[in-house]
Coordinates of C-alpha atoms (C1' of nucleotides) in Angstrom, one line a residue:
Chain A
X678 CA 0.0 0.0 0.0
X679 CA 2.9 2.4 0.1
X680 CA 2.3 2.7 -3.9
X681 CA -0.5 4.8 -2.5
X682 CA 0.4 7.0 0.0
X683 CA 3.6 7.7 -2.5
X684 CA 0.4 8.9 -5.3
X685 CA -0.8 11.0 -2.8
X686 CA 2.5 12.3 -2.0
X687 CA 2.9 12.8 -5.2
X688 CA -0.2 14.4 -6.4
X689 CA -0.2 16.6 -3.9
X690 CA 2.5 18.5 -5.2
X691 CA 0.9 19.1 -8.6
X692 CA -0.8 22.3 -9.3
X693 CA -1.3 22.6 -13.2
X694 CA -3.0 20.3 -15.4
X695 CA 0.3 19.4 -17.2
X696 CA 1.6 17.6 -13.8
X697 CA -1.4 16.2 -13.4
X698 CA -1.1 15.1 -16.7
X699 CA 2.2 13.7 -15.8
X700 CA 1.0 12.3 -13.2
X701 CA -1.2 10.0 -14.9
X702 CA 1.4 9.2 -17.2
X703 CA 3.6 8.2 -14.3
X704 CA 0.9 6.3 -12.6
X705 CA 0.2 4.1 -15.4
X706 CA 4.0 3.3 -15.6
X707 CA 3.9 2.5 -12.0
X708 CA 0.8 0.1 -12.4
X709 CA 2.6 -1.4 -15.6
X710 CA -1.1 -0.5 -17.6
X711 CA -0.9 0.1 -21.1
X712 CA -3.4 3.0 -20.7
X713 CA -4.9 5.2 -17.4
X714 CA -7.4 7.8 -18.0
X715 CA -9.1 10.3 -16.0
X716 CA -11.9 11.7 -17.8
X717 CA -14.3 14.2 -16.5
X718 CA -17.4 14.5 -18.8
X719 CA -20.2 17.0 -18.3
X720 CA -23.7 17.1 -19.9
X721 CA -23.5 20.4 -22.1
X722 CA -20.8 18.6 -24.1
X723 CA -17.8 19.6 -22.7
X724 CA -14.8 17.5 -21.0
X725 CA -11.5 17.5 -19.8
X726 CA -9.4 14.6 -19.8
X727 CA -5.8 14.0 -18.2
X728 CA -4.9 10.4 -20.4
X729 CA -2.6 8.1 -22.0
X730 CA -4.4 7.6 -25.4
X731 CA -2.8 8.3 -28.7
X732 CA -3.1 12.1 -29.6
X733 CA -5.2 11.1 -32.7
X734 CA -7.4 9.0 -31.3
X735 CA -8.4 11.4 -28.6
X736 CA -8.9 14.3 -31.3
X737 CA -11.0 11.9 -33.1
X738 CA -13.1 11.3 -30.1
X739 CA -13.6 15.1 -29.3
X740 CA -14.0 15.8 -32.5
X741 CA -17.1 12.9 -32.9
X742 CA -18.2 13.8 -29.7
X743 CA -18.1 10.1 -29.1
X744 CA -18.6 10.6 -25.3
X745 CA -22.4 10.6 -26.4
X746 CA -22.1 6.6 -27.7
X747 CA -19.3 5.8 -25.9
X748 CA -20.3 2.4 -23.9
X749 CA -18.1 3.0 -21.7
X750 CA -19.4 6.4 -20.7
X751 CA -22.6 5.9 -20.8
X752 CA -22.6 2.5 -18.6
X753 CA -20.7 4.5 -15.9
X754 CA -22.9 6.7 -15.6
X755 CA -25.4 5.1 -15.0
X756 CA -24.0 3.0 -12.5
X757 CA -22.4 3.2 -8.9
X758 CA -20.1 0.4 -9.5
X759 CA -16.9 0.1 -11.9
X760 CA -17.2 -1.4 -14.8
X761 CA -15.6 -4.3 -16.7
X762 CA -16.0 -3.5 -20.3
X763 CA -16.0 -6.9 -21.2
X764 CA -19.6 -7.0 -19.3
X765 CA -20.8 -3.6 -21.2
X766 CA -23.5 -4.2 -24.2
X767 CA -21.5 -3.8 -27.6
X768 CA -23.6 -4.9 -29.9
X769 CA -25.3 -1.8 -31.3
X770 CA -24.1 -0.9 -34.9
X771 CA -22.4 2.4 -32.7
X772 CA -20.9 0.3 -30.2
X773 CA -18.7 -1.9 -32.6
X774 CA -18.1 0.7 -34.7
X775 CA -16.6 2.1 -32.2
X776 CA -15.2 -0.6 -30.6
X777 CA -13.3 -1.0 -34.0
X778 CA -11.7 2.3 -34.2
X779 CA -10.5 1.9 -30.6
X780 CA -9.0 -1.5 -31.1
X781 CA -7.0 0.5 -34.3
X782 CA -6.4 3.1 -31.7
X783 CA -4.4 0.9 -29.9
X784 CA -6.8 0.0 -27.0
X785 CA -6.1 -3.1 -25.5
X786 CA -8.9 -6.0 -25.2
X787 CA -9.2 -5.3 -21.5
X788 CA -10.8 -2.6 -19.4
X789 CA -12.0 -1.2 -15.9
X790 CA -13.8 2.1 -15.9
X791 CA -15.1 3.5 -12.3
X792 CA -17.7 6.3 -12.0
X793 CA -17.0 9.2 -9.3
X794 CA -19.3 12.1 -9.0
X795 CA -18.9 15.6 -7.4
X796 CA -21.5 18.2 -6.3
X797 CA -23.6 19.6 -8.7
X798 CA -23.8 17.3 -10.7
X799 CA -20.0 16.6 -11.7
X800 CA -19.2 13.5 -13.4
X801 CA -16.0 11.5 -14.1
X802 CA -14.4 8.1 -14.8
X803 CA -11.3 6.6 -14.3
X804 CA -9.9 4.3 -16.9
X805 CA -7.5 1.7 -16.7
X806 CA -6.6 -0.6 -19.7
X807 CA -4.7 -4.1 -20.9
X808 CA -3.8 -5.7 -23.2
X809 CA -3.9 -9.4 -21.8
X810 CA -6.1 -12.2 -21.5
X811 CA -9.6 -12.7 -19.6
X812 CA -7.8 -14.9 -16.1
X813 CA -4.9 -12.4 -16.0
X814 CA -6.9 -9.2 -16.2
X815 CA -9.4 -11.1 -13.7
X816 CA -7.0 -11.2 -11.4
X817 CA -5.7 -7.9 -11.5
X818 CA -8.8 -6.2 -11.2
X819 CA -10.1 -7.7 -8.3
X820 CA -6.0 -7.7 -6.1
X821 CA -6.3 -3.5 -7.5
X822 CA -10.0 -2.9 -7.0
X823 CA -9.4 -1.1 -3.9
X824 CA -7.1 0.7 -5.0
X825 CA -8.9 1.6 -8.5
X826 CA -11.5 3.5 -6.5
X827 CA -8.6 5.3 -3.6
X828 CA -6.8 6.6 -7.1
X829 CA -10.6 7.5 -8.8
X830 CA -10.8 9.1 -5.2
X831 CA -7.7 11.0 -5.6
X832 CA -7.6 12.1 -9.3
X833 CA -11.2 13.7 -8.6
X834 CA -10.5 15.4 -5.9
X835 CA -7.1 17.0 -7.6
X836 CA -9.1 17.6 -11.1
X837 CA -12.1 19.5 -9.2
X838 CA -9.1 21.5 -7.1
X839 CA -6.9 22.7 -10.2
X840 CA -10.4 23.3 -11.9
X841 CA -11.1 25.7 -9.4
X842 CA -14.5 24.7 -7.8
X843 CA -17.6 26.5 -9.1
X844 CA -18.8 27.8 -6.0
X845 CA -17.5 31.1 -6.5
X846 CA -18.8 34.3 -5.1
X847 CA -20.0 35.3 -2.2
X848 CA -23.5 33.8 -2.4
X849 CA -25.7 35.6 0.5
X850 CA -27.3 32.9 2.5
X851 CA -30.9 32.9 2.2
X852 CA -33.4 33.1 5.2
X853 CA -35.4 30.2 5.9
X854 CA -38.7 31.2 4.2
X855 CA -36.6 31.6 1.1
X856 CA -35.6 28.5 1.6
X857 CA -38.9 26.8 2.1
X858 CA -40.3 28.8 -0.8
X859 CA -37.0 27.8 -3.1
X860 CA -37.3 24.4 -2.2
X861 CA -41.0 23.8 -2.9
X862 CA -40.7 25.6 -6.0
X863 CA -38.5 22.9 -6.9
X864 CA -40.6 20.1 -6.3
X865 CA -42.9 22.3 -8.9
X866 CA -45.4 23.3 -6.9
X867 CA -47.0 26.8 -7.9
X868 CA -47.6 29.8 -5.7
X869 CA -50.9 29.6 -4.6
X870 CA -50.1 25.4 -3.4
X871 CA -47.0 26.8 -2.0
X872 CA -48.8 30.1 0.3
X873 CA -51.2 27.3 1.3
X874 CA -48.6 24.6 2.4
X875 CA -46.6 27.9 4.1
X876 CA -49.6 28.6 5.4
X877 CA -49.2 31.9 4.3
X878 CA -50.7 34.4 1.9
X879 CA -49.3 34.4 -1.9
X880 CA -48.7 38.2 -1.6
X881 CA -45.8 37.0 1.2
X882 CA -44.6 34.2 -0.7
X883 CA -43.8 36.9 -3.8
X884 CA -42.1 38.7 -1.4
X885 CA -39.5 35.7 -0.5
X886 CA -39.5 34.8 -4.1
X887 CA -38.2 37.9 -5.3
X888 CA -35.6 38.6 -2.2
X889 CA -34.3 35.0 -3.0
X890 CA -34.3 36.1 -7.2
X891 CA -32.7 39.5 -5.4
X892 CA -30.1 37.7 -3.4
X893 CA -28.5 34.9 -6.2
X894 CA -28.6 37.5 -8.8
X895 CA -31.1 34.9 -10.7
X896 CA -33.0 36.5 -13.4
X897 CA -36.3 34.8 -12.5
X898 CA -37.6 31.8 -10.1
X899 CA -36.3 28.9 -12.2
X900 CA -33.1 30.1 -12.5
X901 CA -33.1 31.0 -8.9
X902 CA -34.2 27.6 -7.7
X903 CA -31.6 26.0 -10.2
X904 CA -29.0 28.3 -8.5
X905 CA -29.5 26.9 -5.5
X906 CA -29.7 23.6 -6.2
X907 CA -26.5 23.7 -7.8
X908 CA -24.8 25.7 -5.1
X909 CA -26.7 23.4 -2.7
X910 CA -28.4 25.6 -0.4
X911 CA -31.5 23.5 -1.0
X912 CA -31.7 19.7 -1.1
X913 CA -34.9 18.5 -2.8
Chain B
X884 CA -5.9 -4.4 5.3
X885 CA -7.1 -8.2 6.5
X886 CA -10.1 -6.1 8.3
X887 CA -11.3 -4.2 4.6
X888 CA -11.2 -8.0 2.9
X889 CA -13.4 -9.5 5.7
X890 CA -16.2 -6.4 5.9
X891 CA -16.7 -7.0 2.2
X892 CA -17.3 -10.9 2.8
X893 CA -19.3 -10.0 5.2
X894 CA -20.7 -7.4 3.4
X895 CA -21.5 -9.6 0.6
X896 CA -23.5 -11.9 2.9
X897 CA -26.2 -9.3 3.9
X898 CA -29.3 -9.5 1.8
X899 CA -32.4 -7.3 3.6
X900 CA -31.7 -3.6 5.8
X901 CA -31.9 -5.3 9.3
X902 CA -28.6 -7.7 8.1
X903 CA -27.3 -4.2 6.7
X904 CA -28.2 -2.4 10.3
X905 CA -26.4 -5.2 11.9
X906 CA -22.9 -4.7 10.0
X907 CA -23.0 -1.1 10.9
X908 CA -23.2 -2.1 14.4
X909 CA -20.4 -4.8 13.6
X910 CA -18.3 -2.1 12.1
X911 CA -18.6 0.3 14.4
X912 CA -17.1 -2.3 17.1
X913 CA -14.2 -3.6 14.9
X914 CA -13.2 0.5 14.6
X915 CA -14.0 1.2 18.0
X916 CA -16.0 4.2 17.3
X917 CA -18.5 6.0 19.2
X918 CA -20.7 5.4 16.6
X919 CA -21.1 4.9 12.9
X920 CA -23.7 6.0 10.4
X921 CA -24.9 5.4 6.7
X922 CA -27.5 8.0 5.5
X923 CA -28.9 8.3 2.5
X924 CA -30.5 11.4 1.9
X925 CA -32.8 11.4 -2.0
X926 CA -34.1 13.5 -3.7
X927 CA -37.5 13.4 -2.8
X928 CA -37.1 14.5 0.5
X929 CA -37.0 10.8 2.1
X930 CA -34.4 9.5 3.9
X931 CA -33.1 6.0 5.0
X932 CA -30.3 5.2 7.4
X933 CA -28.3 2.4 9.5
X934 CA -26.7 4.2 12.3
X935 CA -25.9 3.5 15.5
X936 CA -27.3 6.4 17.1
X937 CA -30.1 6.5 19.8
X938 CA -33.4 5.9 18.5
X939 CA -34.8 8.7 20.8
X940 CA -32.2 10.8 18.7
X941 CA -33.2 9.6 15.6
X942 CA -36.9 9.9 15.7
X943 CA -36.4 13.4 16.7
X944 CA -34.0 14.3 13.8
X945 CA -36.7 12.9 11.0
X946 CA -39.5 14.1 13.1
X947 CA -38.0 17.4 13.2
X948 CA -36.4 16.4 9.0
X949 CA -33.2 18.1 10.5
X950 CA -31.4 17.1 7.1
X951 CA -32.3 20.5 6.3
X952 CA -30.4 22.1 8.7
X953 CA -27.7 19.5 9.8
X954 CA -24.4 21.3 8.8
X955 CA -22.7 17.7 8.3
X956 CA -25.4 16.6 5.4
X957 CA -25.8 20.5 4.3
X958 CA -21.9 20.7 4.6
X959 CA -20.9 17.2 2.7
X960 CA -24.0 17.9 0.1
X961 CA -21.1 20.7 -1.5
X962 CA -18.3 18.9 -1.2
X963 CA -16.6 16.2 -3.0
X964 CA -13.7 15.4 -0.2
X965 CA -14.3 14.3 3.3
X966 CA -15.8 16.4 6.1
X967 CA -14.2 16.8 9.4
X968 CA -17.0 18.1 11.7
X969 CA -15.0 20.6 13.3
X970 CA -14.0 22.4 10.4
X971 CA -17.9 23.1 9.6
X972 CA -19.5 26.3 10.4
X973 CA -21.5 26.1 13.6
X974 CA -22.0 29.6 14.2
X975 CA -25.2 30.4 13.2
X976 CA -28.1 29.7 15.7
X977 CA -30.1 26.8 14.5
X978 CA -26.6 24.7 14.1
X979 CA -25.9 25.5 17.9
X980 CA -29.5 24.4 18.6
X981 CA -28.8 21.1 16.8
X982 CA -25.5 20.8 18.3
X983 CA -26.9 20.7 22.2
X984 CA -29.2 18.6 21.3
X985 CA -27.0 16.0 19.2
X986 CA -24.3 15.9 22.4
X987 CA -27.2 15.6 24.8
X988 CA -28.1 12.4 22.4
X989 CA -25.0 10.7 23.2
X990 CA -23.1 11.7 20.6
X991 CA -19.6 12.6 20.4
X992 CA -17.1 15.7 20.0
X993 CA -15.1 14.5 17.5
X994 CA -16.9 13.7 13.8
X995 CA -15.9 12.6 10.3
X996 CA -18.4 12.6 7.1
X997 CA -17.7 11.0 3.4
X998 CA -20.5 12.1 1.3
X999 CA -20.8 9.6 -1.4
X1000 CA -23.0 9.8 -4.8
X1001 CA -24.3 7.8 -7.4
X1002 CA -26.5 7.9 -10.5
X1003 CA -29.3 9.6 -10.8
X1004 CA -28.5 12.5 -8.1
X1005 CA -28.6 9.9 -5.5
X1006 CA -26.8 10.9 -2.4
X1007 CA -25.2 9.4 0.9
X1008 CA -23.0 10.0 3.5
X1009 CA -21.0 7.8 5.9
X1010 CA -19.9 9.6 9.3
X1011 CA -18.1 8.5 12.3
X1012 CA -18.2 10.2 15.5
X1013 CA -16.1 9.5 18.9
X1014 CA -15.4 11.2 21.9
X1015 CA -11.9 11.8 22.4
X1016 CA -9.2 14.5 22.2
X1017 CA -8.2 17.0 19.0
X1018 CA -5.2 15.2 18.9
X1019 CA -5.8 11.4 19.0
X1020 CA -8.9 12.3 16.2
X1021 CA -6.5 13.4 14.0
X1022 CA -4.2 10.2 14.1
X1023 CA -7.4 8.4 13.5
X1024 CA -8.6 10.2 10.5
X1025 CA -5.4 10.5 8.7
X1026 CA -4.6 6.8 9.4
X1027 CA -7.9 5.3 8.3
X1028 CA -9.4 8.0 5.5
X1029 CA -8.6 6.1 2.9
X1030 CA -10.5 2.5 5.0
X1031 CA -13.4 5.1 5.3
X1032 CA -13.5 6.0 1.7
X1033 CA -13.7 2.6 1.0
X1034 CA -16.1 1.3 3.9
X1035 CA -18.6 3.8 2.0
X1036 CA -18.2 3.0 -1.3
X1037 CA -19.4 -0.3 -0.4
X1038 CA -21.8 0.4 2.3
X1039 CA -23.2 2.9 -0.4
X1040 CA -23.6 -0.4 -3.1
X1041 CA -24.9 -2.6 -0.8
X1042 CA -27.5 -0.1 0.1
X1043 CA -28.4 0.9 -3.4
X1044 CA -28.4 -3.1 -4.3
X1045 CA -30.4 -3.9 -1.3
X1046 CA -32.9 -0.8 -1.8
X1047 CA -33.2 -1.9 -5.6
X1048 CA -34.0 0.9 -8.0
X1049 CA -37.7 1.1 -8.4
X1050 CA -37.9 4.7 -7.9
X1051 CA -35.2 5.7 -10.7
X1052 CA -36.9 3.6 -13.4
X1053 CA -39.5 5.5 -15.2
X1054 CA -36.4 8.3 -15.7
X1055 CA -36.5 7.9 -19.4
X1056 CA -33.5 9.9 -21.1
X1057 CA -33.9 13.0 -22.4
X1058 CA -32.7 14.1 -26.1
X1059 CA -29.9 16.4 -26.8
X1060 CA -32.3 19.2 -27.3
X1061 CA -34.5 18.7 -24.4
X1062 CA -30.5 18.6 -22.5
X1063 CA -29.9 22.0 -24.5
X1064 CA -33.4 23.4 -23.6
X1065 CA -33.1 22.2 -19.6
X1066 CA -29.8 23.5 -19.3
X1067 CA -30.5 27.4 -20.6
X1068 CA -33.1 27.1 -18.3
X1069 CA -31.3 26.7 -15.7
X1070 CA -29.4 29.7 -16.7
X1071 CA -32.6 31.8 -16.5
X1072 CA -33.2 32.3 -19.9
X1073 CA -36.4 32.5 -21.1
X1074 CA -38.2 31.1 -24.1
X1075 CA -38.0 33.9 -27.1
X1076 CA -33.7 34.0 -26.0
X1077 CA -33.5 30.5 -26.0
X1078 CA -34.9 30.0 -29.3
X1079 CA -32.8 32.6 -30.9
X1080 CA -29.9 31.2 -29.0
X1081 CA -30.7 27.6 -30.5
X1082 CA -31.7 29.1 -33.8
X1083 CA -34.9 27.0 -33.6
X1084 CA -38.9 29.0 -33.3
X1085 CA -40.4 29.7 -29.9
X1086 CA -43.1 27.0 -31.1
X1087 CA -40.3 24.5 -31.4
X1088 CA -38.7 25.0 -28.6
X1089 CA -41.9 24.5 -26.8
X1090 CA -42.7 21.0 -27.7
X1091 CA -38.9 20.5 -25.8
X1092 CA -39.9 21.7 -22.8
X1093 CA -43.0 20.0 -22.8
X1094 CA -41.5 16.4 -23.5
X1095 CA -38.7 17.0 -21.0
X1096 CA -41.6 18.2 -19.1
X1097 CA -43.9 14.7 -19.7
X1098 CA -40.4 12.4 -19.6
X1099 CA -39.8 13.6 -16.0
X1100 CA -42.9 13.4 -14.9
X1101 CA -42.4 17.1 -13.9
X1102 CA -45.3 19.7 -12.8
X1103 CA -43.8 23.3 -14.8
X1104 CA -40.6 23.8 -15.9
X1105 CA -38.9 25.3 -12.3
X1106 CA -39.7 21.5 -11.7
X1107 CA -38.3 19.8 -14.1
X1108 CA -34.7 21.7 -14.5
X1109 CA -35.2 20.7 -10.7
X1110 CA -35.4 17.3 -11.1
X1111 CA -32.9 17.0 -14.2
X1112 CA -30.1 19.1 -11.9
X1113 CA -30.9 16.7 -9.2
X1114 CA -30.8 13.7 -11.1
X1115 CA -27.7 15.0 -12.8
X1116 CA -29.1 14.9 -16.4
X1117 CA -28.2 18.3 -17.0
X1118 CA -25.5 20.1 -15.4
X1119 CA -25.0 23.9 -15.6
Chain C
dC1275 C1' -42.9 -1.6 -43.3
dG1276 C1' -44.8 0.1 -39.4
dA1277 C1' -43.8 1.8 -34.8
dT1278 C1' -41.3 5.1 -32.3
dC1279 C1' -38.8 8.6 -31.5
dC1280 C1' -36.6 13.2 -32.7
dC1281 C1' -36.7 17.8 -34.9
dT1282 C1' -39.3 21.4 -36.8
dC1283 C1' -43.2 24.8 -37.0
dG1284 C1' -48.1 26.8 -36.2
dC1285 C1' -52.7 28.4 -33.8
dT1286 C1' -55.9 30.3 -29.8
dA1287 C1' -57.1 30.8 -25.3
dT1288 C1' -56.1 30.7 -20.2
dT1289 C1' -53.2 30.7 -16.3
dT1290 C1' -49.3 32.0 -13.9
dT1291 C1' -45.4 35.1 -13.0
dG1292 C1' -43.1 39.3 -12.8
dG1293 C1' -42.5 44.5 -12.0
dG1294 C1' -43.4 48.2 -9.1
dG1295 C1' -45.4 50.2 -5.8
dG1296 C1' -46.9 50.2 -0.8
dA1297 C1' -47.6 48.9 4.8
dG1298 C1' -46.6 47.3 9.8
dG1299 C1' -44.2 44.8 13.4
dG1300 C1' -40.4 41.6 15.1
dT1301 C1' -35.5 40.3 16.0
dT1302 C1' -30.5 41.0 16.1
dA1303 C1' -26.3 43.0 16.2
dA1304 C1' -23.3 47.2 15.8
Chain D
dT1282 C1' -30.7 53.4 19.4
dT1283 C1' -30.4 52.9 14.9
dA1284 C1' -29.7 49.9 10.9
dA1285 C1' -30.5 45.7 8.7
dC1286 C1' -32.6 42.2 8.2
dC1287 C1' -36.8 39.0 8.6
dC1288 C1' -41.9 37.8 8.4
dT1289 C1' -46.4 39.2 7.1
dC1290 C1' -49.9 41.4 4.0
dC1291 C1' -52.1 44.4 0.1
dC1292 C1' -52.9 46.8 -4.7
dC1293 C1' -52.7 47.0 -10.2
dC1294 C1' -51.2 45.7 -14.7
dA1295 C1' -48.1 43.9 -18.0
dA1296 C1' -45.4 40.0 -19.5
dA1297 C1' -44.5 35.3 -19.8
dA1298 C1' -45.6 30.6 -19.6
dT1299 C1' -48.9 26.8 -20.2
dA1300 C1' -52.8 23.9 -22.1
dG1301 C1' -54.7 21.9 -25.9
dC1302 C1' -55.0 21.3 -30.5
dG1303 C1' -52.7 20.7 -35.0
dA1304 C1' -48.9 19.6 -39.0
dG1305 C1' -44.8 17.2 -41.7
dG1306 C1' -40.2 15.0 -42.5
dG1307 C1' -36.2 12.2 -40.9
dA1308 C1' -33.8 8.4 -38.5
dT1309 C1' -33.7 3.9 -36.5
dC1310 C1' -34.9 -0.6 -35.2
dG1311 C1' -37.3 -4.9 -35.0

DNA sequence: CGATCCCTCGCTATTTTGGGGGAGGGTTAA
DNA sequence: TTAACCCTCCCCCAAAATAGCGAGGGATCG
C-alpha cells in the first residue's frame, strides 16, 4: 500500500493540469497498464481529460463527440459500481463501430472504468486498460479494485481542485422562508399550493420569491431555484 | 488491510436492511468508534439510514427532518472530499441548537463525514463520530481516511443493491435538445432567447420543454430543471 | 414496413409570474 | 438606538408561460 500513499504524495505536489497530466502518465507506468485515463465529462458537451491515449485518437473522439455513444461512458454513468467493459453491451451498430476504431487506436482488449461524481452534478471516470487475457486481467482487477477507486478518489478530488470549484462568489445565505419557498418551488409546486402549504398568503410568498431572485442574482424563479440547487443551499 | 477484505465478505452476505443495520453495528465495534452511520439522503425529500445512534435521537432528527439544517449533510452535500466536523460552520443559531441537542443524544465531540453519490443525483453519507481529544482524532482520520472512503463505497452499493432501483426507473433519457433546452433554463433564460440562441422558433422549442416536461414526470418547468439538476441529467 | 422517437413549426385561449409600488411589526447586532 | 434584516400582508397591470390542439419530414430498429 505504500504505492498509494507515494500517489498521494505525489499528487499533492501538482498544481497545473500538465503535472497532473504527468501524473497519470507516471501512474500508469507504476501500475505497468498500457493506458490510465481520468476523464471528467459533463452534460452540455464539454470535457476535460488527463490520459494516455494516442493524440489522434483522442482528437477523433472530441471531434465525434463520441462521449455521447461511448459504452463505456454511458454504462458508468449510469451505475455506482466500476465497470468491466467486457460486461458492457456492444452490440449496437455504434458500439462496434466504435469498438473497432479503438481497437485501431491501440486499446487493448481489456478494461476497468469507475464512475466518481462531485457536487452539482459533476461526473467523471477513471480508466484503466490491458492488453492481456480474460484470467490475467481477472486477477488484476479484483488484487487492485481497492485501489482503483482510492486513485478514482484522488484524481477527482485533484481535477475539481486545479479546476477551481464553481462555487464562486460570495453567495448571501438565504433566510429560511426563502428557503422553504425555493425548495417547494422545486418540487414544482405553484404559488398559490405553496402560500397554502406555508400557510401563508401568496402576496408573502412573492415577497421571498423575489428577495431569493434578489439575493442569487437569478434573473427569475427557475433560475433561482436551479442556483440553489447547484450551489446546494436547498436539497430537494 | 485483513479487516477491509473481511467487511466486504461480510458485506457480501447481507441481503435485507436489518442484516445491513447489523454490520454497521459490527463495524462500528471492529473501529472502535463511538458510533457509525450510513444515511442516504434522495431526492425526494425521504431519507433511509443504518446508524448506531439512539433511537430517541433519531426519531427526533426525522420528526424534526433536520437534514435540512444539519451542517454535516448540508456541509458534505457541497463537497466532494471528506468532512471533518470541526471544520464546519457552527456559528449560526439553529446549528448551535442542533449541536446541544446531538451531544445531549450521546453523541460525540469528535466527527468525520464521506458524502458519497451515485446515479441519478442519488446521495449518501457515511460519518463516524467518537469522543476523544483533537489530537488522538487526528491520528485516526489521517490513518484510516482512505479504510473510510472505501467502507462507504461499499456500504453505499450494498444499500443501493439492497434498496433496488424502483424509484429511478420511469427516468427515461432526455434528447440532446431537451439537454440544450433544460440546461438554458437553468441559466434563466427564457423562451423567445433561448430559441434565438438555438436558432430554432419559440413553437419548437416548446414541444422540448414540454416532452422533458412529460419524460420527468415534472409539474412546470422550475420543476423539471429541478429534477434534471438533481438527477444529474443536466448540469449547468 | 410500421412503430417510435426526434426535430421542426403553427394556432388560440387561459393561467401563472413578474415589476413596481406600498404597509406594519419583530429580532438582532453594531 | 439605529440599521438591517426577517416575516407578514395588500394593490394594479403587463409579460410570460402553459394547455390543448394541429402539422410534416427524418432516422432507427425490429
Amino acid at each position: 500500500m505504500n504505492r498509494l500513499v507515494d500517489m498521494q504524495d505525489a499528487l499533492s505536489q501538482a498544481t497545473t493540469l500538465e503535472e497532473f497530466q504527468t501524473f497519470v502518465e507516471n501512474l500508469r507506468a507504476v501500475y505497468d497498464l498500457e493506458h490510465l485515463v481520468y476523464h471528467s465529462v459533463n452534460s452540455t458537451g464539454g470535457q476535460y481529460a488527463a490520459l494516455t491515449y494516442e493524440p489522434v485518437w483522442v482528437e477523433r473522439y472530441i471531434e465525434q463527440d463520441y462521449a455521447r455513444i461511448d459504452p463505456v461512458v454511458q454504462g458508468c454513468y449510469r451505475q455506482f459500481q466500476p465497470i468491466e467493459w467486457k460486461t458492457l453491451d456492444w452490440s449496437t451498430k455504434a458500439s462496434r463501430a466504435f469498438l473497432g476504431e479503438a481497437s485501431e487506436a491501440g486499446l487493448g482488449n481489456q478494461g476497468f472504468s469507475v464512475p466518481i461524481r462531485g457536487p452539482s452534478g459533476q461526473f467523471a471516470l477513471v480508466s484503466v486498460n490491458q492488453k492481456c487475457n480474460d484470467e490475467m486481467w481477472a486477477s488484476f482487477t479484483s488484487e487492485r479494485s481497492a485501489d482503483l477507486l482510492l486513485i478514482s478518489h484522488y484524481l477527482n478530488e485533484k481535477a475539481l481542485q486545479i479546476e477551481g470549484n464553481p462555487n464562486r462568489g460570495p453567495t448571501r445565505s438565504l433566510s429560511p422562508r426563502e428557503k422553504d419557498t425555493l425548495t417547494l418551488l422545486a418540487t414544482g409546486a405553484n404559488r398559490a399550493s405553496i402560500a397554502e402549504t406555508l400557510k401563508i398568503s401568496e402576496s408573502t410568498l412573492r415577497v421571498y420569491i423575489e428577495s431569493a431572485r434578489f439575493k442569487l442574482g437569478a434573473a427569475n424563479t427557475t433560475h433561482a431555484v436551479a442556483m440553489a440547487l447547484t450551489h446546494g443551499l436547498i436539497v430537494v
